[in-house]
């Protein structure tokens, strides 16, 4: 008898890009003089699990600090949400949103937007289990592209507010931040988590921890390319690196080749010199003023910023001008 699986209560709108897009983006990125992969490719099911493990690490101050900011200021933030539909970009395990949902009983519709489909569905299902009043809708999509609101009835003709935590905005180059903010302006106001500039002594261990979870997370993208695109990366021939580039104000995360080697991906041959790097992520850090300037260039008006006592992390409320 076939196994009966309980149907998921979560409505899913699936705009995940086709596998062919993944192949062509990877081939394009690996053929550049500075090899590069988009950070979104880090998040297959295993990548999402590893990111959750990173959030628990003692070195990774970002998650616990942002959660602390949310807890301390929950009342004020809940008031800012009003009765709007709450749309979280890059929602991951939807943990942070729980703090706001507890403080804002008037919010009854939540839309999680994430590229990691299964993880997203599980997170939305768990939310619906824990918040009886809540309609949690999963939208599997690339948040750097305009959200296809017309195809999501729950978002039509209803006031919305965007929530973009986790300092994911730091993955974008500053010039991309402006176009990204202009795109998400269609959601109305935005509450966005932004990591602050600080000592490399704090920053570098956060992105390259003693237990090697950050390294496993980054190298998992090679495993994913092997599995999904039939490549033959030998993971023993690569190592993960994370360095703070103070002049650029960003953590640079990369996978370095430990030897001269050729990797096959279908018919393509990708050559690596010893020491050559493949960039997996940039994570930009901003002062409050720097970020507010970018937001204003994108047409937002910064109305409030919440920070923790140690000034490690900031949470900005941006309104449409
Ligand atoms: C740094 S994690 C943050 C997760 C969670 N919001 C938090 O604050 O802990 C980034 C999340 O965004 C998702 N993501 C990354 N790039 C994306 C993209 N271009 N479009 C949609 N989701 C993306 C990942 O799957 C992951 O869940």
Tab-separated table of N, CA and C in Angstrom, residues 11-155:
chain	number	residue	atom	x	y	z
A	11	UNK	N	-0.167	26.835	1.781
A	11	UNK	CA	-0.320	27.096	0.355
A	11	UNK	C	1.041	27.510	-0.202
A	12	UNK	N	1.438	26.870	-1.299
A	12	UNK	CA	2.748	27.190	-1.890
A	12	UNK	C	2.560	27.806	-3.269
A	13	UNK	N	3.191	28.954	-3.482
A	13	UNK	CA	3.289	29.528	-4.825
A	13	UNK	C	4.731	29.315	-5.254
A	14	UNK	N	4.911	28.507	-6.278
A	14	UNK	CA	6.261	28.068	-6.625
A	14	UNK	C	6.782	28.782	-7.873
A	15	UNK	N	7.690	29.725	-7.648
A	15	UNK	CA	8.329	30.431	-8.774
A	15	UNK	C	9.824	30.109	-8.797
A	16	UNK	N	10.168	28.924	-8.302
A	16	UNK	CA	11.588	28.550	-8.271
A	16	UNK	C	12.130	28.525	-9.706
A	17	UNK	N	13.303	29.158	-9.937
A	17	UNK	CA	13.838	29.151	-11.307
A	17	UNK	C	14.122	27.718	-11.768
A	18	UNK	N	13.979	27.424	-13.055
A	18	UNK	CA	14.208	26.059	-13.541
A	18	UNK	C	15.671	25.633	-13.383
A	19	UNK	N	15.886	24.296	-13.356
A	19	UNK	CA	17.242	23.749	-13.157
A	19	UNK	C	18.203	24.277	-14.213
A	20	UNK	N	17.679	24.518	-15.414
A	20	UNK	CA	18.532	24.987	-16.509
A	20	UNK	C	19.158	26.346	-16.168
A	21	UNK	N	18.398	27.180	-15.439
A	21	UNK	CA	18.933	28.489	-15.028
A	21	UNK	C	20.121	28.312	-14.079
A	22	UNK	N	20.013	27.288	-13.204
A	22	UNK	CA	21.090	27.009	-12.248
A	22	UNK	C	22.355	26.629	-13.033
A	23	UNK	N	22.186	25.707	-14.005
A	23	UNK	CA	23.333	25.270	-14.810
A	23	UNK	C	23.986	26.463	-15.517
A	24	UNK	N	23.180	27.275	-16.183
A	24	UNK	CA	23.803	28.361	-16.960
A	24	UNK	C	24.428	29.424	-16.041
A	25	UNK	N	23.801	29.673	-14.887
A	25	UNK	CA	24.393	30.660	-13.961
A	25	UNK	C	25.724	30.144	-13.414
A	26	UNK	N	25.783	28.851	-13.092
A	26	UNK	CA	27.025	28.281	-12.557
A	26	UNK	C	28.115	28.330	-13.630
A	27	UNK	N	27.775	27.923	-14.852
A	27	UNK	CA	28.785	27.940	-15.926
A	27	UNK	C	29.280	29.353	-16.201
A	28	UNK	N	28.334	30.308	-16.187
A	28	UNK	CA	28.715	31.700	-16.432
A	28	UNK	C	29.659	32.194	-15.318
A	29	UNK	N	29.274	31.912	-14.066
A	29	UNK	CA	30.071	32.387	-12.924
A	29	UNK	C	31.458	31.767	-12.889
A	30	UNK	N	31.542	30.505	-13.306
A	30	UNK	CA	32.835	29.819	-13.243
A	30	UNK	C	33.726	30.164	-14.433
A	31	UNK	N	33.185	30.878	-15.401
A	31	UNK	CA	34.018	31.249	-16.555
A	31	UNK	C	34.542	32.693	-16.419
A	32	UNK	N	34.177	33.383	-15.337
A	32	UNK	CA	34.658	34.766	-15.151
A	32	UNK	C	36.106	34.759	-14.637
A	33	UNK	N	36.844	35.855	-14.894
A	33	UNK	CA	38.225	35.914	-14.382
A	33	UNK	C	38.257	35.718	-12.855
A	34	UNK	N	37.361	36.384	-12.122
A	34	UNK	CA	37.158	36.076	-10.696
A	34	UNK	C	35.943	35.172	-10.630
A	35	UNK	N	36.181	33.878	-10.420
A	35	UNK	CA	35.059	32.925	-10.402
A	35	UNK	C	34.104	33.301	-9.260
A	36	UNK	N	32.810	33.168	-9.541
A	36	UNK	CA	31.818	33.621	-8.563
A	36	UNK	C	30.546	32.773	-8.668
A	37	UNK	N	29.912	32.551	-7.517
A	37	UNK	CA	28.598	31.892	-7.490
A	37	UNK	C	27.660	32.770	-6.670
A	38	UNK	N	26.404	32.851	-7.076
A	38	UNK	CA	25.443	33.655	-6.313
A	38	UNK	C	25.179	32.992	-4.958
A	39	UNK	N	25.128	33.787	-3.870
A	39	UNK	CA	24.881	33.208	-2.546
A	39	UNK	C	23.594	32.381	-2.477
A	40	UNK	N	22.624	32.690	-3.343
A	40	UNK	CA	21.364	31.933	-3.240
A	40	UNK	C	21.587	30.442	-3.513
A	41	UNK	N	22.666	30.095	-4.246
A	41	UNK	CA	22.899	28.681	-4.559
A	41	UNK	C	23.402	27.893	-3.352
A	42	UNK	N	23.774	28.611	-2.291
A	42	UNK	CA	24.240	27.934	-1.074
A	42	UNK	C	23.095	27.209	-0.369
A	43	UNK	N	21.861	27.604	-0.713
A	43	UNK	CA	20.710	27.137	0.070
A	43	UNK	C	19.911	26.051	-0.631
A	44	UNK	N	20.505	24.831	-0.723
A	44	UNK	CA	19.640	23.677	-0.980
A	44	UNK	C	19.165	23.218	0.402
A	45	UNK	N	18.512	22.053	0.493
A	45	UNK	CA	17.981	21.624	1.802
A	45	UNK	C	19.113	21.544	2.840
A	46	UNK	N	20.227	20.909	2.429
A	46	UNK	CA	21.360	20.757	3.356
A	46	UNK	C	21.948	22.130	3.732
A	47	UNK	N	22.037	23.020	2.740
A	47	UNK	CA	22.570	24.359	2.996
A	47	UNK	C	21.718	25.093	4.023
A	48	UNK	N	20.409	24.971	3.905
A	48	UNK	CA	19.514	25.629	4.862
A	48	UNK	C	19.717	25.054	6.267
A	49	UNK	N	19.905	23.727	6.345
A	49	UNK	CA	20.140	23.105	7.664
A	49	UNK	C	21.464	23.605	8.254
A	50	UNK	N	22.482	23.693	7.398
A	50	UNK	CA	23.790	24.160	7.889
A	50	UNK	C	23.719	25.622	8.308
A	51	UNK	N	22.932	26.423	7.576
A	51	UNK	CA	22.804	27.819	8.000
A	51	UNK	C	22.143	27.896	9.385
A	52	UNK	N	21.130	27.052	9.607
A	52	UNK	CA	20.500	27.030	10.939
A	52	UNK	C	21.526	26.676	12.013
A	53	UNK	N	22.440	25.759	11.682
A	53	UNK	CA	23.488	25.375	12.654
A	53	UNK	C	24.433	26.560	12.898
A	54	UNK	N	24.728	27.328	11.845
A	54	UNK	CA	25.590	28.516	12.005
A	54	UNK	C	24.960	29.492	12.999
A	55	UNK	N	23.639	29.635	12.889
A	55	UNK	CA	22.920	30.599	13.763
A	55	UNK	C	23.087	30.260	15.248
A	56	UNK	N	23.408	29.002	15.542
A	56	UNK	CA	23.558	28.575	16.952
A	56	UNK	C	24.992	28.729	17.450
A	57	UNK	N	25.930	29.067	16.566
A	57	UNK	CA	27.346	29.083	16.951
A	57	UNK	C	27.652	30.267	17.878
A	58	UNK	N	28.560	30.065	18.853
A	58	UNK	CA	28.899	31.184	19.743
A	58	UNK	C	29.477	32.375	18.982
A	59	UNK	N	30.227	32.103	17.895
A	59	UNK	CA	30.868	33.201	17.150
A	59	UNK	C	29.852	34.005	16.339
A	60	UNK	N	28.720	33.385	15.982
A	60	UNK	CA	27.772	34.038	15.068
A	60	UNK	C	26.826	34.924	15.874
A	61	UNK	N	27.328	36.130	16.202
A	61	UNK	CA	26.579	37.065	17.057
A	61	UNK	C	25.322	37.595	16.357
A	62	UNK	N	25.263	37.488	15.024
A	62	UNK	CA	24.205	38.193	14.275
A	62	UNK	C	22.797	37.741	14.680
A	63	UNK	N	22.573	36.427	14.696
A	63	UNK	CA	21.210	35.935	14.960
A	63	UNK	C	20.752	36.293	16.369
A	64	UNK	N	21.586	35.976	17.357
A	64	UNK	CA	21.113	36.232	18.738
A	64	UNK	C	20.966	37.735	18.992
A	65	UNK	N	21.815	38.553	18.346
A	65	UNK	CA	21.710	39.992	18.581
A	65	UNK	C	20.452	40.551	17.931
A	66	UNK	N	20.172	40.130	16.690
A	66	UNK	CA	18.969	40.638	16.025
A	66	UNK	C	17.713	40.177	16.781
A	67	UNK	N	17.754	38.940	17.300
A	67	UNK	CA	16.595	38.450	18.062
A	67	UNK	C	16.420	39.258	19.349
A	68	UNK	N	17.535	39.625	19.949
A	68	UNK	CA	17.479	40.441	21.160
A	68	UNK	C	16.866	41.817	20.844
A	69	UNK	N	17.278	42.399	19.731
A	69	UNK	CA	16.723	43.709	19.328
A	69	UNK	C	15.209	43.564	19.108
A	70	UNK	N	14.811	42.465	18.467
A	70	UNK	CA	13.376	42.256	18.215
A	70	UNK	C	12.610	42.105	19.535
A	71	UNK	N	13.195	41.359	20.471
A	71	UNK	CA	12.508	41.150	21.759
A	71	UNK	C	12.367	42.458	22.519
A	72	UNK	N	13.464	43.192	22.613
A	72	UNK	CA	13.463	44.426	23.424
A	72	UNK	C	12.487	45.453	22.840
A	73	UNK	N	12.373	45.476	21.510
A	73	UNK	CA	11.558	46.524	20.872
A	73	UNK	C	10.274	45.973	20.239
A	74	UNK	N	9.865	44.782	20.696
A	74	UNK	CA	8.755	44.088	20.040
A	74	UNK	C	7.484	44.939	19.982
A	75	UNK	N	7.197	45.659	21.076
A	75	UNK	CA	5.961	46.457	21.121
A	75	UNK	C	5.957	47.530	20.043
A	76	UNK	N	7.078	48.239	19.947
A	76	UNK	CA	7.184	49.328	18.974
A	76	UNK	C	7.127	48.787	17.532
A	77	UNK	N	7.823	47.683	17.319
A	77	UNK	CA	7.849	47.114	15.956
A	77	UNK	C	6.466	46.565	15.600
A	78	UNK	N	5.821	45.929	16.585
A	78	UNK	CA	4.480	45.377	16.348
A	78	UNK	C	3.521	46.498	15.948
A	79	UNK	N	3.657	47.667	16.600
A	79	UNK	CA	2.782	48.801	16.259
A	79	UNK	C	3.045	49.243	14.821
A	80	UNK	N	4.318	49.200	14.405
A	80	UNK	CA	4.663	49.610	13.036
A	80	UNK	C	4.058	48.653	12.003
A	81	UNK	N	3.884	47.393	12.400
A	81	UNK	CA	3.331	46.412	11.445
A	81	UNK	C	1.870	46.714	11.146
A	82	UNK	N	1.194	47.271	12.160
A	82	UNK	CA	-0.229	47.582	12.021
A	82	UNK	C	-0.996	46.293	11.653
A	83	UNK	N	-2.010	46.399	10.773
A	83	UNK	CA	-2.786	45.210	10.410
A	83	UNK	C	-2.338	44.658	9.065
A	84	UNK	N	-1.134	45.010	8.673
A	84	UNK	CA	-0.724	44.658	7.302
A	84	UNK	C	-0.338	43.185	7.164
A	85	UNK	N	-0.347	42.718	5.917
A	85	UNK	CA	0.170	41.382	5.603
A	85	UNK	C	1.693	41.477	5.717
A	86	UNK	N	2.254	40.544	6.487
A	86	UNK	CA	3.695	40.590	6.774
A	86	UNK	C	4.427	39.683	5.781
A	87	UNK	N	5.285	40.300	4.969
A	87	UNK	CA	5.987	39.538	3.919
A	87	UNK	C	7.461	39.469	4.283
A	88	UNK	N	7.931	38.253	4.609
A	88	UNK	CA	9.338	38.111	5.005
A	88	UNK	C	10.161	37.601	3.826
A	89	UNK	N	11.212	38.345	3.498
A	89	UNK	CA	12.097	37.962	2.389
A	89	UNK	C	13.268	37.145	2.928
A	90	UNK	N	13.544	36.002	2.295
A	90	UNK	CA	14.631	35.137	2.791
A	90	UNK	C	14.274	34.614	4.166
A	91	UNK	N	13.080	34.021	4.276
A	91	UNK	CA	12.492	33.723	5.589
A	91	UNK	C	13.171	32.553	6.297
A	92	UNK	N	13.875	31.690	5.570
A	92	UNK	CA	14.611	30.585	6.199
A	92	UNK	C	13.728	29.776	7.122
A	93	UNK	N	14.139	29.630	8.376
A	93	UNK	CA	13.371	28.834	9.344
A	93	UNK	C	12.274	29.629	10.026
A	94	UNK	N	12.071	30.864	9.626
A	94	UNK	CA	11.009	31.727	10.193
A	94	UNK	C	11.043	31.749	11.716
A	95	UNK	N	12.208	31.877	12.296
A	95	UNK	CA	12.320	31.921	13.760
A	95	UNK	C	12.104	33.335	14.292
A	96	UNK	N	12.737	34.320	13.620
A	96	UNK	CA	12.679	35.690	14.145
A	96	UNK	C	11.254	36.241	14.113
A	97	UNK	N	10.514	35.826	13.085
A	97	UNK	CA	9.169	36.347	12.902
A	97	UNK	C	8.263	35.952	14.075
A	98	UNK	N	8.623	34.853	14.762
A	98	UNK	CA	7.812	34.393	15.893
A	98	UNK	C	7.734	35.460	16.985
A	99	UNK	N	8.848	36.174	17.168
A	99	UNK	CA	8.875	37.223	18.200
A	99	UNK	C	7.853	38.305	17.837
A	100	UNK	N	7.818	38.658	16.552
A	100	UNK	CA	6.883	39.712	16.118
A	100	UNK	C	5.441	39.206	16.128
A	101	UNK	N	5.244	37.952	15.731
A	101	UNK	CA	3.864	37.427	15.707
A	101	UNK	C	3.281	37.362	17.118
A	102	UNK	N	4.132	37.074	18.096
A	102	UNK	CA	3.650	37.057	19.497
A	102	UNK	C	3.254	38.456	19.937
A	103	UNK	N	4.034	39.452	19.492
A	103	UNK	CA	3.788	40.831	19.937
A	103	UNK	C	2.705	41.521	19.117
A	104	UNK	N	2.338	40.920	17.964
A	104	UNK	CA	1.392	41.589	17.056
A	104	UNK	C	0.224	40.649	16.711
A	105	UNK	N	-0.689	40.436	17.693
A	105	UNK	CA	-1.795	39.490	17.448
A	105	UNK	C	-2.711	39.941	16.316
A	106	UNK	N	-2.593	41.245	15.931
A	106	UNK	CA	-3.449	41.752	14.850
A	106	UNK	C	-2.993	41.258	13.474
A	107	UNK	N	-1.765	40.718	13.399
A	107	UNK	CA	-1.261	40.220	12.103
A	107	UNK	C	-1.776	38.791	11.908
A	108	UNK	N	-2.530	38.588	10.843
A	108	UNK	CA	-3.128	37.264	10.635
A	108	UNK	C	-2.670	36.602	9.334
A	109	UNK	N	-1.947	37.345	8.499
A	109	UNK	CA	-1.440	36.734	7.267
A	109	UNK	C	0.056	36.976	7.160
A	110	UNK	N	0.779	35.882	6.957
A	110	UNK	CA	2.238	35.918	6.834
A	110	UNK	C	2.620	35.271	5.514
A	111	UNK	N	3.507	35.931	4.783
A	111	UNK	CA	3.990	35.363	3.524
A	111	UNK	C	5.504	35.203	3.636
A	112	UNK	N	5.979	33.964	3.603
A	112	UNK	CA	7.422	33.699	3.636
A	112	UNK	C	7.925	33.537	2.208
A	113	UNK	N	8.970	34.273	1.881
A	113	UNK	CA	9.534	34.187	0.527
A	113	UNK	C	10.954	33.629	0.650
A	114	UNK	N	11.210	32.502	0.026
A	114	UNK	CA	12.554	31.920	0.117
A	114	UNK	C	12.809	31.031	-1.095
A	115	UNK	N	14.089	30.860	-1.400
A	115	UNK	CA	14.499	30.066	-2.561
A	115	UNK	C	14.573	28.574	-2.206
A	116	UNK	N	14.641	28.268	-0.898
A	116	UNK	CA	14.849	26.888	-0.441
A	116	UNK	C	13.480	26.278	-0.135
A	117	UNK	N	12.897	25.606	-1.149
A	117	UNK	CA	11.463	25.294	-1.146
A	117	UNK	C	11.009	24.449	0.041
A	118	UNK	N	11.688	23.304	0.236
A	118	UNK	CA	11.216	22.383	1.276
A	118	UNK	C	11.352	23.004	2.675
A	119	UNK	N	12.473	23.655	2.886
A	119	UNK	CA	12.718	24.304	4.174
A	119	UNK	C	11.641	25.362	4.449
A	120	UNK	N	11.305	26.094	3.400
A	120	UNK	CA	10.287	27.148	3.482
A	120	UNK	C	8.921	26.560	3.856
A	121	UNK	N	8.553	25.479	3.165
A	121	UNK	CA	7.240	24.866	3.438
A	121	UNK	C	7.177	24.351	4.874
A	122	UNK	N	8.276	23.729	5.312
A	122	UNK	CA	8.285	23.190	6.680
A	122	UNK	C	8.186	24.323	7.699
A	123	UNK	N	8.891	25.419	7.428
A	123	UNK	CA	8.878	26.549	8.378
A	123	UNK	C	7.483	27.166	8.451
A	124	UNK	N	6.828	27.316	7.303
A	124	UNK	CA	5.474	27.909	7.303
A	124	UNK	C	4.478	26.970	7.983
A	125	UNK	N	4.641	25.660	7.764
A	125	UNK	CA	3.734	24.694	8.404
A	125	UNK	C	3.901	24.768	9.924
A	126	UNK	N	5.142	24.873	10.383
A	126	UNK	CA	5.386	24.950	11.833
A	126	UNK	C	4.757	26.213	12.410
A	127	UNK	N	4.827	27.319	11.673
A	127	UNK	CA	4.218	28.572	12.149
A	127	UNK	C	2.705	28.410	12.289
A	128	UNK	N	2.100	27.784	11.262
A	128	UNK	CA	0.628	27.621	11.313
A	128	UNK	C	0.236	26.717	12.466
A	129	UNK	N	1.107	25.736	12.794
A	129	UNK	CA	0.843	24.849	13.932
A	129	UNK	C	0.887	25.621	15.244
A	130	UNK	N	1.775	26.594	15.324
A	130	UNK	CA	2.004	27.293	16.601
A	130	UNK	C	1.176	28.564	16.768
A	131	UNK	N	0.726	29.141	15.657
A	131	UNK	CA	-0.094	30.368	15.738
A	131	UNK	C	-1.432	30.080	15.058
A	132	UNK	N	-2.410	29.753	15.891
A	132	UNK	CA	-3.697	29.279	15.367
A	132	UNK	C	-4.356	30.266	14.401
A	133	UNK	N	-4.191	31.555	14.697
A	133	UNK	CA	-4.895	32.566	13.905
A	133	UNK	C	-4.267	32.772	12.528
A	134	UNK	N	-3.062	32.201	12.352
A	134	UNK	CA	-2.223	32.630	11.237
A	134	UNK	C	-2.457	31.844	9.953
A	135	UNK	N	-2.563	32.602	8.851
A	135	UNK	CA	-2.526	32.009	7.527
A	135	UNK	C	-1.098	32.243	7.016
A	136	UNK	N	-0.309	31.175	6.904
A	136	UNK	CA	1.092	31.322	6.466
A	136	UNK	C	1.206	30.808	5.038
A	137	UNK	N	1.675	31.664	4.163
A	137	UNK	CA	1.741	31.332	2.736
A	137	UNK	C	3.201	31.270	2.305
A	138	UNK	N	3.545	30.199	1.597
A	138	UNK	CA	4.935	30.014	1.170
A	138	UNK	C	5.079	30.449	-0.281
A	139	UNK	N	6.055	31.325	-0.526
A	139	UNK	CA	6.332	31.754	-1.900
A	139	UNK	C	7.792	31.410	-2.191
A	140	UNK	N	7.978	30.395	-3.030
A	140	UNK	CA	9.340	30.014	-3.375
A	140	UNK	C	9.762	30.856	-4.584
A	141	UNK	N	10.664	31.796	-4.345
A	141	UNK	CA	11.040	32.735	-5.405
A	141	UNK	C	12.379	33.369	-5.072
A	142	UNK	N	12.991	33.943	-6.093
A	142	UNK	CA	14.234	34.713	-5.935
A	142	UNK	C	13.834	36.138	-5.552
A	143	UNK	N	14.187	36.545	-4.335
A	143	UNK	CA	13.712	37.865	-3.873
A	143	UNK	C	14.423	39.031	-4.554
A	144	UNK	N	15.473	38.761	-5.307
A	144	UNK	CA	16.122	39.866	-6.023
A	144	UNK	C	15.334	40.248	-7.274
A	145	UNK	N	14.346	39.408	-7.628
A	145	UNK	CA	13.474	39.713	-8.771
A	145	UNK	C	12.148	40.268	-8.223
A	146	UNK	N	11.445	41.084	-9.024
A	146	UNK	CA	10.163	41.603	-8.516
A	146	UNK	C	9.221	40.456	-8.142
A	147	UNK	N	8.607	40.582	-6.973
A	147	UNK	CA	7.684	39.541	-6.508
A	147	UNK	C	6.445	39.527	-7.414
A	148	UNK	N	6.067	38.360	-7.942
A	148	UNK	CA	4.909	38.318	-8.857
A	148	UNK	C	3.587	38.453	-8.104
A	149	UNK	N	3.341	39.653	-7.587
A	149	UNK	CA	2.177	39.894	-6.726
A	149	UNK	C	0.867	39.527	-7.428
A	150	UNK	N	0.818	39.779	-8.724
A	150	UNK	CA	-0.428	39.508	-9.456
A	150	UNK	C	-0.811	38.028	-9.391
A	151	UNK	N	0.189	37.153	-9.172
A	151	UNK	CA	-0.090	35.713	-9.130
A	151	UNK	C	-0.311	35.212	-7.699
A	152	UNK	N	-0.330	36.134	-6.738
A	152	UNK	CA	-0.511	35.736	-5.332
A	152	UNK	C	-1.738	36.482	-4.783
A	153	UNK	N	-2.921	35.838	-4.845
A	153	UNK	CA	-4.150	36.548	-4.468
A	153	UNK	C	-4.079	37.153	-3.075
A	154	UNK	N	-3.384	36.480	-2.133
A	154	UNK	CA	-3.326	36.972	-0.747
A	154	UNK	C	-2.617	38.328	-0.649
A	155	UNK	N	-1.891	38.715	-1.719
A	155	UNK	CA	-1.162	39.984	-1.663
A	155	UNK	C	-1.862	41.096	-2.432
